XYZ file of C-alpha atoms in Angstrom:
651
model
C 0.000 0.000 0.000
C 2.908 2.125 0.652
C 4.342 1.761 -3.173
C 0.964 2.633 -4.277
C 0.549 5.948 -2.312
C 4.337 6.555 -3.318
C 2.994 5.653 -7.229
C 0.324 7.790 -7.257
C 2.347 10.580 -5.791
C 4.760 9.963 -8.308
C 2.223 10.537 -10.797
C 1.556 14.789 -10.154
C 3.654 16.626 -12.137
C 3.243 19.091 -9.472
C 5.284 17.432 -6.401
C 8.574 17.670 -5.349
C 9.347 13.603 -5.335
C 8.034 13.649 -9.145
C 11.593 15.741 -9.868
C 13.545 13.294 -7.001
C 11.906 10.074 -9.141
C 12.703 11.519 -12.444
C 17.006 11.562 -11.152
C 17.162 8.500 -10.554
C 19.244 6.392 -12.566
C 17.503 3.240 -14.041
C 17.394 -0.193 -12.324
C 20.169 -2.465 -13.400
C 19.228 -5.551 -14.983
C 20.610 -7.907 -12.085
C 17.948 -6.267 -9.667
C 15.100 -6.842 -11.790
C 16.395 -10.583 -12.634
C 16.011 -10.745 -8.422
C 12.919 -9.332 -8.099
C 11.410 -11.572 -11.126
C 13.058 -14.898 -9.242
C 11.063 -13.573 -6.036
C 7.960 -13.864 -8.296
C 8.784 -16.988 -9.570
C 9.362 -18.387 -6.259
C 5.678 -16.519 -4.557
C 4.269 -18.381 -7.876
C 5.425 -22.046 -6.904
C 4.450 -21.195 -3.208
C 0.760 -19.675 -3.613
C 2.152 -16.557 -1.716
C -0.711 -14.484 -2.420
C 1.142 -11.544 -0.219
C 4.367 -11.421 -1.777
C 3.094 -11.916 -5.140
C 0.815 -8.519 -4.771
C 3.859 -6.462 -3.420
C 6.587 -8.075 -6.311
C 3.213 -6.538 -8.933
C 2.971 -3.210 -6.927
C 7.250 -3.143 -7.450
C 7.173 -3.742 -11.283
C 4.617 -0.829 -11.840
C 6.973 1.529 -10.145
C 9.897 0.112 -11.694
C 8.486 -0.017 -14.984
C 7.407 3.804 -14.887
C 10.458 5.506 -13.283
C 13.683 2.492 -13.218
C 14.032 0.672 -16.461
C 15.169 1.114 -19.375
C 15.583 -1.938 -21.762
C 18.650 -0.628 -23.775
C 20.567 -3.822 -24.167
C 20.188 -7.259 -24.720
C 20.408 -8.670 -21.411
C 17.939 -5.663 -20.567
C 15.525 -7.180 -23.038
C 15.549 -10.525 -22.364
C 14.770 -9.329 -18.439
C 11.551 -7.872 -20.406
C 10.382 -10.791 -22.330
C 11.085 -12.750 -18.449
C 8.596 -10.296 -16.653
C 6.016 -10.754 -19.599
C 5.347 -13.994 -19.369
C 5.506 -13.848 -15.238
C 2.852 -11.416 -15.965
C 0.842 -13.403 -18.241
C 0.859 -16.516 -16.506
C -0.802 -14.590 -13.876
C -3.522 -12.297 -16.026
C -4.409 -16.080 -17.747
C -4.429 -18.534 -14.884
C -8.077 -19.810 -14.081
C -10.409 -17.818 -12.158
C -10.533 -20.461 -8.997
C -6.686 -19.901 -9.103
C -5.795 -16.035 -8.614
C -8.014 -13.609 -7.167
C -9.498 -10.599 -8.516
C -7.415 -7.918 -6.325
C -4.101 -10.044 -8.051
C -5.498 -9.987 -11.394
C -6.296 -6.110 -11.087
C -2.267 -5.547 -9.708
C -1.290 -7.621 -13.082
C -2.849 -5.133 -15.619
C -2.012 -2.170 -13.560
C 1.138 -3.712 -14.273
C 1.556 -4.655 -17.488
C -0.507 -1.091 -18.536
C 2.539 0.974 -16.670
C 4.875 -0.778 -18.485
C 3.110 -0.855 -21.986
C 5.814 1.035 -23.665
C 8.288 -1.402 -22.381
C 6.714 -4.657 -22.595
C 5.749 -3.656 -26.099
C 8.303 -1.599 -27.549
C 7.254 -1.343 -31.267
C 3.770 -0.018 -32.188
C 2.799 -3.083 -34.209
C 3.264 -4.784 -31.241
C 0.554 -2.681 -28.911
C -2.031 -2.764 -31.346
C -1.466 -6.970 -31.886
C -1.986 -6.665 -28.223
C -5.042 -4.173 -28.451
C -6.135 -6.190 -30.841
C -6.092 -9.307 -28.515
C -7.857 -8.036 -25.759
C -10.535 -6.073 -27.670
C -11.443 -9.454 -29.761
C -10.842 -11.974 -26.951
C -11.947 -9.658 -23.630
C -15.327 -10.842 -23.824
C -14.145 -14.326 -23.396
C -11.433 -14.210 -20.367
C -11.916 -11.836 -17.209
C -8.151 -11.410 -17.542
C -8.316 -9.775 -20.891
C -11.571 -7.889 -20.088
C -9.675 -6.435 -17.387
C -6.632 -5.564 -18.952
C -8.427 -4.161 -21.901
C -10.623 -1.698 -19.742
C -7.453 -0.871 -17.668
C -5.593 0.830 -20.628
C -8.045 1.674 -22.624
C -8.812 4.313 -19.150
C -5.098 5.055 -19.440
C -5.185 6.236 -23.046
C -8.563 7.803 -22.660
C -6.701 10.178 -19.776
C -3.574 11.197 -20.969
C -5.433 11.951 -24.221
C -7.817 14.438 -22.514
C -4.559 16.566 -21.787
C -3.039 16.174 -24.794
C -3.440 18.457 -28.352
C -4.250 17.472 -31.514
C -0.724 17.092 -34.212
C 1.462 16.819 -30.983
C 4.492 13.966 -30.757
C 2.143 11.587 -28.174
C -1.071 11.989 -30.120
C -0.266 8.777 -32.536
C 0.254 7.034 -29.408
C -2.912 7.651 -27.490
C -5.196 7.915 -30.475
C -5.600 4.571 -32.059
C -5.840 3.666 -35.311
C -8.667 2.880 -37.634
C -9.278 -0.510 -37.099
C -8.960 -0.845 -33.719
C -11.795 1.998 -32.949
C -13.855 0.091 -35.244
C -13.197 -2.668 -32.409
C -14.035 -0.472 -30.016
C -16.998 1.104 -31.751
C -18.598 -2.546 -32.188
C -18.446 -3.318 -28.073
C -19.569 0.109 -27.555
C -22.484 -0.759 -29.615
C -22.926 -4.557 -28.158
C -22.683 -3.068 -24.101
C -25.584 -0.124 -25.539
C -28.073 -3.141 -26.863
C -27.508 -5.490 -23.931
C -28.019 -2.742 -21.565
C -31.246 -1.356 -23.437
C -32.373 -4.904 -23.289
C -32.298 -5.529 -19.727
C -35.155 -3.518 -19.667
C -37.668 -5.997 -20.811
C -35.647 -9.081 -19.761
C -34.446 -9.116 -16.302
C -36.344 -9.284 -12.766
C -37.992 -6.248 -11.215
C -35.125 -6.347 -8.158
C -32.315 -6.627 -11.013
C -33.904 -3.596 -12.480
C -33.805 -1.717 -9.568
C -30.234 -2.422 -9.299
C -29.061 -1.741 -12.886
C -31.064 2.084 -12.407
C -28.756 2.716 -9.400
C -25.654 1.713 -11.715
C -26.284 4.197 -14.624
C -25.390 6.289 -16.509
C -21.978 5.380 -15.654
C -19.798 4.867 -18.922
C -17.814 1.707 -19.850
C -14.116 2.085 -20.538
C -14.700 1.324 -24.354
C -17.163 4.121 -24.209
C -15.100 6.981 -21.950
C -12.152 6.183 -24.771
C -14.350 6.395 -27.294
C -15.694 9.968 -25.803
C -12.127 10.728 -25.397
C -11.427 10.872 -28.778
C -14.389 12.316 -29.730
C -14.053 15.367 -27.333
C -10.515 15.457 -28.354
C -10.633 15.831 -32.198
C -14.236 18.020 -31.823
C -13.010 20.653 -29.213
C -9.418 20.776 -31.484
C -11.109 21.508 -34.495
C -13.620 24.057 -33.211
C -10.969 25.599 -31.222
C -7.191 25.705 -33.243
C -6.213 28.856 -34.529
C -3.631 30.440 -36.356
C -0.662 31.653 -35.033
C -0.595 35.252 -35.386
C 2.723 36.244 -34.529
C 3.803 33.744 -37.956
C 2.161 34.766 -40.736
C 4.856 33.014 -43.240
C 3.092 30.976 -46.053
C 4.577 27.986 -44.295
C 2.853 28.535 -41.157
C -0.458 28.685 -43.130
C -0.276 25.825 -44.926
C 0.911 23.868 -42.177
C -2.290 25.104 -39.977
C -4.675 24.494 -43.244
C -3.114 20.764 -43.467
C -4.010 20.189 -39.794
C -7.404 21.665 -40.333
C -7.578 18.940 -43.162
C -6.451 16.104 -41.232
C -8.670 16.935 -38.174
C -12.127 17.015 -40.804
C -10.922 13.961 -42.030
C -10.666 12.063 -39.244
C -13.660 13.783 -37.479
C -15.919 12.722 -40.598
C -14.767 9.106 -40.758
C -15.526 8.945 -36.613
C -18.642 10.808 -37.206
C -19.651 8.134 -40.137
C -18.983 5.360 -37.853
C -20.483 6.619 -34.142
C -23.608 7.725 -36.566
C -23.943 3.808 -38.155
C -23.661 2.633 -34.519
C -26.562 4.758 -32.999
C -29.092 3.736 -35.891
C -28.241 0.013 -34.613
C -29.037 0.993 -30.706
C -31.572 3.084 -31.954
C -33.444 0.325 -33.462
C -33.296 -1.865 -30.685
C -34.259 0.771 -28.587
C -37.454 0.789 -30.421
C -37.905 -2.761 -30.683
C -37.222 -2.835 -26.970
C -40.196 -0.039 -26.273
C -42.383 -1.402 -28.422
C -42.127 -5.013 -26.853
C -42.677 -3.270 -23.119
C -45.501 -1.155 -24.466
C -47.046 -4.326 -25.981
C -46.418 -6.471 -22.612
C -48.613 -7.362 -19.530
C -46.059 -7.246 -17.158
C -47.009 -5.372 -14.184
C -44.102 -3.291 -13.604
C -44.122 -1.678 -17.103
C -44.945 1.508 -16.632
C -41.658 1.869 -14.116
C -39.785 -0.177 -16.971
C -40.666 2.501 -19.469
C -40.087 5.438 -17.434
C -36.292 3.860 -16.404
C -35.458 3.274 -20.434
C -34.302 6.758 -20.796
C -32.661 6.852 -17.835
C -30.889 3.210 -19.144
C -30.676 5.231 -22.571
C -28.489 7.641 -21.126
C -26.044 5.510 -20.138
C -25.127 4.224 -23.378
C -23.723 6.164 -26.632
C -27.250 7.755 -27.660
C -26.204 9.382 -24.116
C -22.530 10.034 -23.820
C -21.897 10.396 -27.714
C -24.586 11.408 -30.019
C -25.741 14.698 -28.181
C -22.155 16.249 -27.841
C -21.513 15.247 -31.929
C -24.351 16.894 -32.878
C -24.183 20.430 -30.937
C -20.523 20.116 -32.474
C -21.338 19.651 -36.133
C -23.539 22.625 -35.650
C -20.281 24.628 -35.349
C -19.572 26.672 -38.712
C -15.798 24.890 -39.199
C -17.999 22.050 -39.901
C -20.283 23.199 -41.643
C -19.170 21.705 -44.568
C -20.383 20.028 -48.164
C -18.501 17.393 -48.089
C -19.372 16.673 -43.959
C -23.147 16.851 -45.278
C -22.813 14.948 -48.472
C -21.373 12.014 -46.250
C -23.336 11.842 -43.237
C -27.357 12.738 -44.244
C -28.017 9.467 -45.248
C -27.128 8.584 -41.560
C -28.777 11.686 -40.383
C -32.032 10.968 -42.174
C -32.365 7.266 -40.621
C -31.442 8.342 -37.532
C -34.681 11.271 -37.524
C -36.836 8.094 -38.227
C -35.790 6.336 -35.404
C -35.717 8.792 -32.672
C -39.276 10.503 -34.251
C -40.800 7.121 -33.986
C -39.627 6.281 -30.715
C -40.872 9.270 -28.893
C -44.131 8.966 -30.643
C -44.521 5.283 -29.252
C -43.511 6.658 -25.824
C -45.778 9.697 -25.780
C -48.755 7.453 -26.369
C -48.330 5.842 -22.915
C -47.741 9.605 -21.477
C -51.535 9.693 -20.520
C -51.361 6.428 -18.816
C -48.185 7.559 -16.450
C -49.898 10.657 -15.530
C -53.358 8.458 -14.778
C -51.310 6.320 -12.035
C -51.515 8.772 -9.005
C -55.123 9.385 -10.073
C -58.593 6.507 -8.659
C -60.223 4.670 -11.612
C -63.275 6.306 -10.936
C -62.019 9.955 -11.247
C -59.768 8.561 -14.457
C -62.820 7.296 -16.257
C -64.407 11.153 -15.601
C -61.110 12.756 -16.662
C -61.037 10.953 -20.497
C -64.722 12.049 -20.699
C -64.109 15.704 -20.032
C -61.873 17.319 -22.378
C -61.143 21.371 -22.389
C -62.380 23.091 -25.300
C -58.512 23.896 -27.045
C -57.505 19.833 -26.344
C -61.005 18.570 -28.026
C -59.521 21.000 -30.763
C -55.923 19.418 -30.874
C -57.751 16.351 -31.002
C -59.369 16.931 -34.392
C -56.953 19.475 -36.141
C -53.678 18.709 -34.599
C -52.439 15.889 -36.712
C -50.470 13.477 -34.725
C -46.555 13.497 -33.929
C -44.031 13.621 -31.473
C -43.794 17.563 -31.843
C -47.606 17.720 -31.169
C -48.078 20.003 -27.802
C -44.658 20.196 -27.779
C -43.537 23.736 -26.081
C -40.364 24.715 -26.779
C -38.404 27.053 -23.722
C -38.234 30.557 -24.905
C -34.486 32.272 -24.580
C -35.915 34.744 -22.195
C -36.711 31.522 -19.823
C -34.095 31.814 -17.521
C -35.026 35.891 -16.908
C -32.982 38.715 -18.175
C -31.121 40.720 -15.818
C -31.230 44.833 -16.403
C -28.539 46.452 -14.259
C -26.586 49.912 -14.532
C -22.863 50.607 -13.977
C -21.393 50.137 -10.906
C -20.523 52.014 -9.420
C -23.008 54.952 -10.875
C -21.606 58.351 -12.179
C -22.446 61.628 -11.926
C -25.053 63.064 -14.097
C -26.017 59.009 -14.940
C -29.194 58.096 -16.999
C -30.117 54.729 -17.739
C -33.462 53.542 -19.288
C -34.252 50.275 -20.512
C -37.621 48.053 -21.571
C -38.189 44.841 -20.976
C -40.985 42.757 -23.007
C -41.727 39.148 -22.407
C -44.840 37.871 -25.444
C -47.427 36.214 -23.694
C -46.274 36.738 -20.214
C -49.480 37.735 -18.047
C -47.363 39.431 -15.258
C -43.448 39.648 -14.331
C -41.553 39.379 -11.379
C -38.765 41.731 -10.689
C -35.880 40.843 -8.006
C -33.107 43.238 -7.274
C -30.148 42.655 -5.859
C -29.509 43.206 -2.273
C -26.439 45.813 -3.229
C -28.940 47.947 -5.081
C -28.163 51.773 -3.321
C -27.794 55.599 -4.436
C -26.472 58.221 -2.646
C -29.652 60.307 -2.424
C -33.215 59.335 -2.318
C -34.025 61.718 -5.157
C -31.097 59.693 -7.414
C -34.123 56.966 -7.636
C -35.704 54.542 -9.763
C -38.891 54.634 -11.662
C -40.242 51.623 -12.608
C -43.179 51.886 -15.085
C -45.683 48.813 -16.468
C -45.523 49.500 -20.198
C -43.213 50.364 -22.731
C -42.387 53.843 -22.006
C -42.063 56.457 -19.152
C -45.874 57.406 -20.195
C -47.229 54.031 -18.491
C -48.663 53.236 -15.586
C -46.173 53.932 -12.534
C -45.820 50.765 -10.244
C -42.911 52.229 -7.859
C -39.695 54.226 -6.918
C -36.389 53.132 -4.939
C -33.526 54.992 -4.070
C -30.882 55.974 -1.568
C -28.758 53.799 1.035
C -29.121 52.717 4.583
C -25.107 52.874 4.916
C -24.583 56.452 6.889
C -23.274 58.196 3.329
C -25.789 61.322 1.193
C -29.039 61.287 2.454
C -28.796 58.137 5.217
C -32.298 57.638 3.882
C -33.862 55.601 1.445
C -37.023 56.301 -1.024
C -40.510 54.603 0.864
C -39.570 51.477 2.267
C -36.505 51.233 0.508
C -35.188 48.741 -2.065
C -37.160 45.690 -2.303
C -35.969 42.614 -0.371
C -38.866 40.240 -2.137
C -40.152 39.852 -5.503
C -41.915 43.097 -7.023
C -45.166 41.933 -9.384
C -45.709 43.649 -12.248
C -49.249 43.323 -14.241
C -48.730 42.884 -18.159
C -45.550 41.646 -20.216
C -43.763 44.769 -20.816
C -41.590 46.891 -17.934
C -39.596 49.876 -18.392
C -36.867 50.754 -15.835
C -35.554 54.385 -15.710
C -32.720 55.975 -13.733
C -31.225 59.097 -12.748
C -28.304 60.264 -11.099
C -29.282 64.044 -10.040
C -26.796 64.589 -7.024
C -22.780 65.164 -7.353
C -20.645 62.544 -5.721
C -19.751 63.791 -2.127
C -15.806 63.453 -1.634
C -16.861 60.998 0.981
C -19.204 58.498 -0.510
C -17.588 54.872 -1.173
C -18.305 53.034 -4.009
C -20.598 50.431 -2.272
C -23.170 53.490 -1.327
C -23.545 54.399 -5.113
C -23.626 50.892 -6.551
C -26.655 51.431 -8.683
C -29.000 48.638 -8.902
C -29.718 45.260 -11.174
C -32.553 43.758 -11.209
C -33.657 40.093 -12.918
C -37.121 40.047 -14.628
C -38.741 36.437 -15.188
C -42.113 35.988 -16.576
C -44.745 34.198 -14.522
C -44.301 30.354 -14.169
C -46.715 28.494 -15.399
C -47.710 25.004 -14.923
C -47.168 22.839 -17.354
C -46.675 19.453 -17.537
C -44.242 18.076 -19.528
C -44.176 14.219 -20.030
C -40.959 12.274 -18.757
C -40.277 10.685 -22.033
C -39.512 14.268 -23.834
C -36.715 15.328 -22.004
C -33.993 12.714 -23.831
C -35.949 10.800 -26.897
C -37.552 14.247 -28.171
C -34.311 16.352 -26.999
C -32.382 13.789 -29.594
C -35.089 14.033 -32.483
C -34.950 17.534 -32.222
C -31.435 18.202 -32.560
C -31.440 15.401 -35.175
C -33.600 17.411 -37.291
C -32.067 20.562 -36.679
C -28.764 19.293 -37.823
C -30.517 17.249 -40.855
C -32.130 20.869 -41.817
C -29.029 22.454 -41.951
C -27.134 19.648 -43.644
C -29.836 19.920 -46.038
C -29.387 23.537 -46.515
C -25.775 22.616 -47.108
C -26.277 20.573 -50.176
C -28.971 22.881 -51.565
C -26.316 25.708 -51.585
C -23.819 23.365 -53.271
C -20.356 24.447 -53.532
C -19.251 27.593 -51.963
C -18.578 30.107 -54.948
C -14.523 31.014 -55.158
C -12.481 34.221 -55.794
C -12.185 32.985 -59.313
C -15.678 32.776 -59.839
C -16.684 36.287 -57.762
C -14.196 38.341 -60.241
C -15.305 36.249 -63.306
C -19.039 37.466 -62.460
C -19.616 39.524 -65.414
C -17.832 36.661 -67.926
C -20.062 34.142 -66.379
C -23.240 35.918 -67.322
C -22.183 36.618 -70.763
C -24.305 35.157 -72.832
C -21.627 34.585 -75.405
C -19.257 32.397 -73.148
C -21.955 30.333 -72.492
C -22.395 28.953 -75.698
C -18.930 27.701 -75.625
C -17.300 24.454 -75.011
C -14.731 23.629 -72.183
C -12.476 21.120 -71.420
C -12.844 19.846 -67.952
C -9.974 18.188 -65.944
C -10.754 15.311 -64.343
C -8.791 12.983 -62.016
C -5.537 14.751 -64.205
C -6.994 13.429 -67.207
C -8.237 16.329 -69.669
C -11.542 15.335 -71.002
C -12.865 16.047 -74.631
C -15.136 19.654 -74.957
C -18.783 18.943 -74.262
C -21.299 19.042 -77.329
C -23.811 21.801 -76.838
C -27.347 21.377 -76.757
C -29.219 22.492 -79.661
C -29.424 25.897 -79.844
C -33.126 27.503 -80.574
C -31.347 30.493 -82.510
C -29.733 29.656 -86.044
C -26.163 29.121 -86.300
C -26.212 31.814 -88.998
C -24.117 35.248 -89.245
C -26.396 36.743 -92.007
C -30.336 36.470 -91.773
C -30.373 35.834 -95.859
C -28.295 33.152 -96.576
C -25.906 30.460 -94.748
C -22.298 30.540 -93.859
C -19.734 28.121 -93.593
C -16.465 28.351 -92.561
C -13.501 27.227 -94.835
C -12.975 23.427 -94.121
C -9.386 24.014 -92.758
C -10.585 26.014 -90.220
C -12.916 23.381 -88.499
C -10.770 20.849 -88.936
C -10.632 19.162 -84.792
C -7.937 17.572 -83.379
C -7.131 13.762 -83.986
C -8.914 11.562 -81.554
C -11.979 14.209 -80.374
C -14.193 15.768 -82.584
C -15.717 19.667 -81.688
C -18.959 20.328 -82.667
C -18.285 24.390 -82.285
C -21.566 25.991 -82.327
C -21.837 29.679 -84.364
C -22.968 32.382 -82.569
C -25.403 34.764 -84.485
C -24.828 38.466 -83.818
C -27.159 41.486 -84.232
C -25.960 43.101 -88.672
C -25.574 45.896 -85.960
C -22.739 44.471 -84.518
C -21.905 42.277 -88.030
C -21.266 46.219 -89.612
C -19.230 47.618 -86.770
C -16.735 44.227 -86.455
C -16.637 44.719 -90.444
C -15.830 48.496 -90.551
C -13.036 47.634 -87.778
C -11.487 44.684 -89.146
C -11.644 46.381 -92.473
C -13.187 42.695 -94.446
C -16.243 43.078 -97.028
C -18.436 41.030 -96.681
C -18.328 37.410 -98.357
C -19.945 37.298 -101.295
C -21.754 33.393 -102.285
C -22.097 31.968 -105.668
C -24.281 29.729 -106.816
C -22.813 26.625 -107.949
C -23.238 25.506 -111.788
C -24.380 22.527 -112.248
């Protein structure tokens, strides 16, 4: 226990035995060939004691001693390996689980070492993410590093020496991707199959995230928040510098859009058995089902529909990726995924009437579903039905607005400002409790309308502190809530006195005051706040994807000075090669043109045969442009040619 509280000392960057550790020299090879005989040894004997404290020593020593420079070095490595592994793979009935846990904090400290090469650490990533599910050992070990990676890469930025290392490749995500996905279906699962106390048990367990899933929201987090946050560096402004930061830009879309495809793919799985799942409980006659249904989002948030897909999409929101070829790549995804979630808070906001039904007797239920208000018998026959049906979305004034002046006030100070809240029937005003003015007469007038015309409600001003007037206006500033009829208030404020020489700050503070509109009571079903939250944003994200490809391709500095050529009428007619994958394609034949290919309105023109004559291997069908005799005369009189005369041919 004593190496472990020294270990996790050792860890802080921030304590003094972190620089003592880091001058140490490294172990010699002869001490670690004694400490792996001890092991050997505790092995043979069962020592259950001595083996912990020899797999507390190599995690130090791996981290801070060694250094497997030579030969002899090495083969000291390969020694403690297998020690190692003949512990993390000995039956279950054989080694305990506080053993097992000491191996792969082990073997994880000395990763680097143990595995030197990087092909190496992912054959061994690749091990326990394909065989974890099948040995505790390996499940173990996998979720041990997989937490170590996931934390170091938190801390680390994006292009830096240690991000190849922490960020794993390709395939290995995908791994990790598909157990992220299995743990989300068996977990949504439970929900129909296991016992009412198991049920109980797994609610008091969630949303806690699996190590698979925390690295997978590691990576996530890291390559989102880099992209939405890197910026140039201004102090370099050298073409290098630019290109370099444009190239990272690149790299960071790229692998952001093939993370994005795959997390996407994954939620439309767990999103299917998530309805499959609701619809099976809806459709059941177990008696616990309403307290089934209610628990599925809470079970929901626990897996990647909760720790992934909400922070992806309020990130692809974000202008930098905003992009075509982001949208072009990810609506079909997008689209399925608005099914899904749309259908699945539809099924769960028909059983919304029966959860708010169970506090309330049959008898008084039965009266209820005969009595409906006048504006619900209305939904009920215009309204057609959907999950946004009733659906009230929080205005941005919903958390109040706070109106305050500067603190402290000045002389000759004049502040007025309106407040207007739609559909509010009356607002509540609370000031804060540092709200003072050196005189009563420097007061506020606080007015239910738009303008200084309105009704009056009241006046505050002056201080209780000793300083001006050692007064206050009435009662003085309002310690409670001040109700205001109507949705509109206007505040106005005047600073008539000079500042006395001996007035402090804190006696002419001003005032600021928070206006909320009335609450009202309304009753939102449980099932909206995470199902209808994530069809929402869905569709809000879909929209704007879909806004994306409508635009099409964002028009260039080339294009924005070409303007005028690009609505010339005559350019258009033309024919252009197009380059295509470095391979120059052949002009494009125009379309039949309604006018006639004709220079004079009399009699045809053809140019001499030598002139037309197209390059071997294409063939140009270059369309004539007729121009106005207006314009025929002038280019004649300027390139000083007649015009051609035709004869007719003698037969």
């Amino acid at each position: 226990m004593c190496i472990h509280q020294l270990n996790l000392l050792a860890a802080s960057n921030n304590l003094p035995i972190t620089n003592f550790l880091g001058k140490q020299h490294p172990i010699e090879a002869h001490h670690l060939s004694s400490i792996c005989d001890i092991m050997e040894k505790a092995m043979v004997n069962g020592d259950t004691c001595i083996i912990r404290c020899i797999l507390v020593v190599f995690q130090v020593v791996f981290k801070f001693f060694f250094s497997p420079q030579t030969e002899r070095n090495r083969d000291i490595v390969r020694r403690s390996g297998l020690l190692l592994w003949q512990l993390l793979m000995a039956p279950r009935d054989q080694i305990c689980s506080e053993i097992q846990k000491e191996v792969c904090l082990a073997i994880s400290s000395g990763l680097n070492i143990l595995y030197p090469g990087e092909a190496e650490i992912n054959n061994l990533l690749k091990l326990v993410l394909t065989e974890g599910e099948r040995n505790s050992g390996l499940s173990q070990l996998r979720d041990v590093i997989l937490t170590n990676l996931a934390e170091q890469l938190q801390n680390n930025r994006f292009g830096s020496e240690d991000d190849d290392h922490y960020r794993l490749n390709d395939e290995l995500l995908h791994y990790i991707l598909k157990i992220v996905v299995r743990e989300s279906c068996v977990l949504i699962t439970k929900c129909q199959t296991v016992s009412k106390d198991d049920f109980q048990r797994l609610l008091s367990t969630v949303p806690a995230a699996s190590s698979c899933l925390r690295y997978l929201m590691a990576v996530q987090n890291h390559l989102l928040s880099n992209t939405i946050l890197i910026k140039p560096d201004e102090n370099d402004d050298s073409d290098s510098s630019l290109q370099g930061e444009t190239l990272k830009v690149q790299e960071l879309k790229t692998s952001i859009l093939s993370l994005a495809t795959q997390i996407l793919t994954g939620c439309d799985e767990v999103l299917e058995m998530l309805q499959q799942v609701t619809t099976a409980l809806i459709n059941s006659d177990i008696p616990d089902r309403e307290q089934r249904l209610k628990g599925l989002e809470q079970i929901t948030k626990a897996t990647m529909l909760g720790h992934l897909l909400p922070v992806l999409l309020t990130s692809l929101m974000h202008p930098n990726l905003q992009t075509l070829t982001m949208a072009d790549a990810l609506m079909p995804q997008l689209v399925q995924l608005v099914l899904y979630t749309s259908q699945t808070a539809l099924l769960l906001k028909t059983q919304s009437p029966v959860f708010s039904e169970l506090n309330i007797s049959p008898g008084a239920a039965s009266d209820q579903k005969g009595k409906l208000l006048p504006d619900e018998r209305m939904l009920e026959e215009k309204e057609e039905p959907g999950f946004l049906t009733g659906l009230k979305i929080p205005a941005p004034w919903a958390a109040g607005k706070t109106v305050e002046t500067v603190h402290p006030v000045r002389d000759n100070y004049k502040f007025k400002e309106t407040v207007h809240i739609p559909g509010a029937r009356c607002l509540y005003l609370r000031f804060d409790n540092r709200c003072s003015s050196q005189y009563d007469y420097d007061k506020l007038v606080i007015y239910a309308g738009p303008n200084t015309n309105s009704r009056k409600v009241a006046e505050y001003g002056g201080n209780t502190l000793g300083y001006g007037s050692r007064s206050v206006l009435g009662t003085g500033w309002p310690k409670d809530l001040v109700k205001v009829e109507g949705d509109t208030v206007t505040f106005s404020f005047e600073m008539r006195s000079g500042r006395e020489h001996n007035t402090p700050d804190k006696a002419m503070w001003g005032f600021a005051c928070t206006v909320r509109a009335q609450v009202l009571k309304q009753q939102i079903p449980w099932d909206r706040f995470s199902f209808m939250d994530l069809a929402l944003g869905l569709s809000v994200l879909a929209c704007s994807m879909l806004r994306i490809l409508y635009n099409g391709p964002e028009i260039t500095k080339d294009e924005e000075t070409c303007q005028e050529l690009l609505r010339s009428k005559l350019l258009q007619r033309c024919q252009w090669q197009v380059e295509a994958n470095g391979v120059i394609s052949p002009a494009l034949t125009p379309s039949p043109s309604p006018l006639p290919l004709t220079i004079d309105e009399d009699r045809e023109f053809t140019y001499p045969s030598d002139v037309l004559v197209p390059p071997v291997g294409h063939y140009f069908d270059l369309p004539r442009i007729r121009l106005p005799p207006g314009i025929m005369i002038k280019l004649r009189e300027i390139s000083g040619r007649a015009r051609p005369q035709f004869r007719p041919s003698i037969k």
